[in-house]
């Protein structure tokens, strides 16, 4: 029976191999400290955090996420450890909440390796605190117990570590937050959470096979959080009704309080059969919004289904190891064939559990595959791949869409099941297309020159799509190509006439473009602060601006680098965005001064690479960049229509 703890209450732990599952309403940092009998931490080597996630007997998540699973083996902890304290903190500088009072109360569950809950604790009553000691596992008279703590710290992670006796706590807290920032830079940010009325309409999940023969059940997925969604239009949300009060997320011009229901579902499935998927199986104010929410729902469903499968496999392996350990520790098993039989039985149980977990995963994958088969053809042009027939009937839109597809994602358990990677519009962060050699197999098989060429071609495809989904003359692309090395890749943009000026080359060209965009940012910011948006100079282009920078840092002096960082920091809020095509190693001469620049940009690659993480469980997803079909003229045709609309003002 699960013990539902309140602050200060404790409960005896029946086993020493555990999982600690954390569910929060926003991305949080999860870590743990090891303490002696007085709870003092001996040093940084007794602290597990995203920058150093593994200790003997303890492993924590490598990044901030809304859900975490911490693995604990109390028997494997270093000698002298009497206490394990689980810590939660809000990431700094991520643009998210800065106090726990602004997010849903975190929920912590201590479970066995089979997923069965032993004790749970909901951290209520937090307000200005940005870090909290959630619970502790402690040893008393040879037995391990769990205690609900819930001690918050308004001084953040540094204050919490200092309270546990950690030397140079502020420095360590900064190191942890830097590691978290690097992790967030590779994480795909989810859309804003929706109200309960906006939950995705999910088909009934396929139940796992019932356990039999005394076998433990396949562990369930992590506790679900509300499915991500977004407002129908990219307009500012309403201000809070009162300081510290709840935010009103209602659209200022909506007359109803909840979006309309999804379209009629497909005919009911036959008994025992899964429901037939339909496109737009989510709530929203329009079909585009429903499809957007449905794609994000598929993304989360796949992440959680694979998390459950991997947890089940880990449990099966751990159980086999435990049984083999017991067998080998018994001298009687070394006589005759008893030991061999025990090993065979342990492996057979492992194989059975793994097989059952795979069957359950395959059922979930089949349903997601069927859903993808009906959703993909129904996607509008901004969400569709370049091979989708919707592009053959393309017309320049009159409104900005909700989102834009910038590639596909997949996991190794089913590499052919691709999830569209949709980012919100207007862009909230720029992009960095890494032209350097990465650890992926695809990059290892590609030469340096070809990687640079593919990186620039990828940038052109992203820029073309942005131009195509904006109304005429509401999106402008500038290009800096200091050495003129990207002339071939840039040819579609140049010959179509969608660029306002030729790509800038040489030091003078770099300086001119950066000065132009820096001036635009300064003027718009001053106009906004003064409440005089109508007083902008007539020569200022009011359209959203994208600057493509090829082969950085070649052609950039210190002043140009400073201007580029300024555009990365201040530009997105006033409609100026960066798309860097660069090898980070080639910019290493600038040292850590450019680290904030790289972290502010979403890193993508010109070839397949598993560097992106989901915001729910933190899987490493393989990113596939966009590509036009071989021999297709779709890119030129779309750009010609964009250029015609820009010249004439007609679609």
mmCIF file with all atom_site columns, N, CA, C and O in Angstrom, residues 456 481 483-492 494-495 503 550:
data_model
loop_
_atom_site.group_PDB
_atom_site.id
_atom_site.type_symbol
_atom_site.label_atom_id
_atom_site.label_alt_id
_atom_site.label_comp_id
_atom_site.label_asym_id
_atom_site.label_entity_id
_atom_site.label_seq_id
_atom_site.pdbx_PDB_ins_code
_atom_site.Cartn_x
_atom_site.Cartn_y
_atom_site.Cartn_z
_atom_site.occupancy
_atom_site.B_iso_or_equiv
_atom_site.pdbx_formal_charge
_atom_site.auth_seq_id
_atom_site.auth_comp_id
_atom_site.auth_asym_id
_atom_site.auth_atom_id
_atom_site.pdbx_PDB_model_num
ATOM 1  N N  . UNK A 1 456 ? 24.780 24.986 -45.364 1.00 0.00 ? 456 UNK A N  1
ATOM 2  C CA . UNK A 1 456 ? 24.249 26.188 -46.006 1.00 0.00 ? 456 UNK A CA 1
ATOM 3  C C  . UNK A 1 456 ? 22.988 25.862 -46.802 1.00 0.00 ? 456 UNK A C  1
ATOM 4  O O  . UNK A 1 456 ? 22.041 26.671 -46.828 1.00 0.00 ? 456 UNK A O  1
ATOM 5  N N  . UNK A 1 481 ? 27.933 36.464 -46.200 1.00 0.00 ? 481 UNK A N  1
ATOM 6  C CA . UNK A 1 481 ? 28.793 35.398 -46.714 1.00 0.00 ? 481 UNK A CA 1
ATOM 7  C C  . UNK A 1 481 ? 30.164 36.011 -46.969 1.00 0.00 ? 481 UNK A C  1
ATOM 8  O O  . UNK A 1 481 ? 30.496 36.370 -48.110 1.00 0.00 ? 481 UNK A O  1
ATOM 9  N N  . UNK A 1 483 ? 33.304 35.311 -47.426 1.00 0.00 ? 483 UNK A N  1
ATOM 10 C CA . UNK A 1 483 ? 34.235 34.882 -48.465 1.00 0.00 ? 483 UNK A CA 1
ATOM 11 C C  . UNK A 1 483 ? 33.538 34.512 -49.766 1.00 0.00 ? 483 UNK A C  1
ATOM 12 O O  . UNK A 1 483 ? 34.194 34.103 -50.725 1.00 0.00 ? 483 UNK A O  1
ATOM 13 N N  . UNK A 1 484 ? 32.225 34.621 -49.809 1.00 0.00 ? 484 UNK A N  1
ATOM 14 C CA . UNK A 1 484 ? 31.497 34.236 -51.012 1.00 0.00 ? 484 UNK A CA 1
ATOM 15 C C  . UNK A 1 484 ? 31.507 32.755 -51.281 1.00 0.00 ? 484 UNK A C  1
ATOM 16 O O  . UNK A 1 484 ? 31.241 32.311 -52.410 1.00 0.00 ? 484 UNK A O  1
ATOM 17 N N  . UNK A 1 485 ? 31.743 31.945 -50.227 1.00 0.00 ? 485 UNK A N  1
ATOM 18 C CA . UNK A 1 485 ? 31.872 30.497 -50.415 1.00 0.00 ? 485 UNK A CA 1
ATOM 19 C C  . UNK A 1 485 ? 30.540 29.779 -50.552 1.00 0.00 ? 485 UNK A C  1
ATOM 20 O O  . UNK A 1 485 ? 30.503 28.608 -50.914 1.00 0.00 ? 485 UNK A O  1
ATOM 21 N N  . UNK A 1 486 ? 29.440 30.465 -50.265 1.00 0.00 ? 486 UNK A N  1
ATOM 22 C CA . UNK A 1 486 ? 28.132 29.806 -50.292 1.00 0.00 ? 486 UNK A CA 1
ATOM 23 C C  . UNK A 1 486 ? 27.315 30.200 -51.515 1.00 0.00 ? 486 UNK A C  1
ATOM 24 O O  . UNK A 1 486 ? 26.089 30.050 -51.515 1.00 0.00 ? 486 UNK A O  1
ATOM 25 N N  . UNK A 1 487 ? 27.971 30.670 -52.565 1.00 0.00 ? 487 UNK A N  1
ATOM 26 C CA . UNK A 1 487 ? 27.240 31.153 -53.742 1.00 0.00 ? 487 UNK A CA 1
ATOM 27 C C  . UNK A 1 487 ? 26.348 30.067 -54.344 1.00 0.00 ? 487 UNK A C  1
ATOM 28 O O  . UNK A 1 487 ? 25.208 30.337 -54.740 1.00 0.00 ? 487 UNK A O  1
ATOM 29 N N  . UNK A 1 488 ? 26.841 28.848 -54.409 1.00 0.00 ? 488 UNK A N  1
ATOM 30 C CA . UNK A 1 488 ? 26.041 27.771 -54.988 1.00 0.00 ? 488 UNK A CA 1
ATOM 31 C C  . UNK A 1 488 ? 24.802 27.472 -54.172 1.00 0.00 ? 488 UNK A C  1
ATOM 32 O O  . UNK A 1 488 ? 23.703 27.327 -54.722 1.00 0.00 ? 488 UNK A O  1
ATOM 33 N N  . UNK A 1 489 ? 24.962 27.361 -52.846 1.00 0.00 ? 489 UNK A N  1
ATOM 34 C CA . UNK A 1 489 ? 23.816 27.050 -51.991 1.00 0.00 ? 489 UNK A CA 1
ATOM 35 C C  . UNK A 1 489 ? 22.806 28.190 -51.979 1.00 0.00 ? 489 UNK A C  1
ATOM 36 O O  . UNK A 1 489 ? 21.593 27.957 -51.884 1.00 0.00 ? 489 UNK A O  1
ATOM 37 N N  . UNK A 1 490 ? 23.289 29.432 -52.103 1.00 0.00 ? 490 UNK A N  1
ATOM 38 C CA . UNK A 1 490 ? 22.401 30.593 -52.041 1.00 0.00 ? 490 UNK A CA 1
ATOM 39 C C  . UNK A 1 490 ? 21.705 30.886 -53.364 1.00 0.00 ? 490 UNK A C  1
ATOM 40 O O  . UNK A 1 490 ? 20.836 31.770 -53.419 1.00 0.00 ? 490 UNK A O  1
ATOM 41 N N  . UNK A 1 491 ? 22.065 30.160 -54.425 1.00 0.00 ? 491 UNK A N  1
ATOM 42 C CA . UNK A 1 491 ? 21.535 30.459 -55.757 1.00 0.00 ? 491 UNK A CA 1
ATOM 43 C C  . UNK A 1 491 ? 20.010 30.520 -55.806 1.00 0.00 ? 491 UNK A C  1
ATOM 44 O O  . UNK A 1 491 ? 19.448 31.434 -56.437 1.00 0.00 ? 491 UNK A O  1
ATOM 45 N N  . UNK A 1 492 ? 19.255 29.597 -55.170 1.00 0.00 ? 492 UNK A N  1
ATOM 46 C CA . UNK A 1 492 ? 17.786 29.691 -55.243 1.00 0.00 ? 492 UNK A CA 1
ATOM 47 C C  . UNK A 1 492 ? 17.251 31.010 -54.691 1.00 0.00 ? 492 UNK A C  1
ATOM 48 O O  . UNK A 1 492 ? 16.305 31.589 -55.250 1.00 0.00 ? 492 UNK A O  1
ATOM 49 N N  . UNK A 1 494 ? 18.953 33.905 -54.499 1.00 0.00 ? 494 UNK A N  1
ATOM 50 C CA . UNK A 1 494 ? 19.437 35.033 -55.303 1.00 0.00 ? 494 UNK A CA 1
ATOM 51 C C  . UNK A 1 494 ? 18.681 35.134 -56.619 1.00 0.00 ? 494 UNK A C  1
ATOM 52 O O  . UNK A 1 494 ? 18.185 36.201 -56.995 1.00 0.00 ? 494 UNK A O  1
ATOM 53 N N  . UNK A 1 495 ? 18.568 34.018 -57.344 1.00 0.00 ? 495 UNK A N  1
ATOM 54 C CA . UNK A 1 495 ? 17.949 34.101 -58.671 1.00 0.00 ? 495 UNK A CA 1
ATOM 55 C C  . UNK A 1 495 ? 16.449 34.340 -58.621 1.00 0.00 ? 495 UNK A C  1
ATOM 56 O O  . UNK A 1 495 ? 15.868 34.856 -59.568 1.00 0.00 ? 495 UNK A O  1
ATOM 57 N N  . UNK A 1 503 ? 24.018 38.930 -51.178 1.00 0.00 ? 503 UNK A N  1
ATOM 58 C CA . UNK A 1 503 ? 24.722 38.529 -49.954 1.00 0.00 ? 503 UNK A CA 1
ATOM 59 C C  . UNK A 1 503 ? 25.932 39.418 -49.705 1.00 0.00 ? 503 UNK A C  1
ATOM 60 O O  . UNK A 1 503 ? 26.710 39.722 -50.612 1.00 0.00 ? 503 UNK A O  1
ATOM 61 N N  . UNK A 1 550 ? 27.018 32.976 -42.722 1.00 0.00 ? 550 UNK A N  1
ATOM 62 C CA . UNK A 1 550 ? 27.742 31.790 -43.170 1.00 0.00 ? 550 UNK A CA 1
ATOM 63 C C  . UNK A 1 550 ? 29.207 31.866 -42.734 1.00 0.00 ? 550 UNK A C  1
ATOM 64 O O  . UNK A 1 550 ? 29.821 32.928 -42.718 1.00 0.00 ? 550 UNK A O  1
#
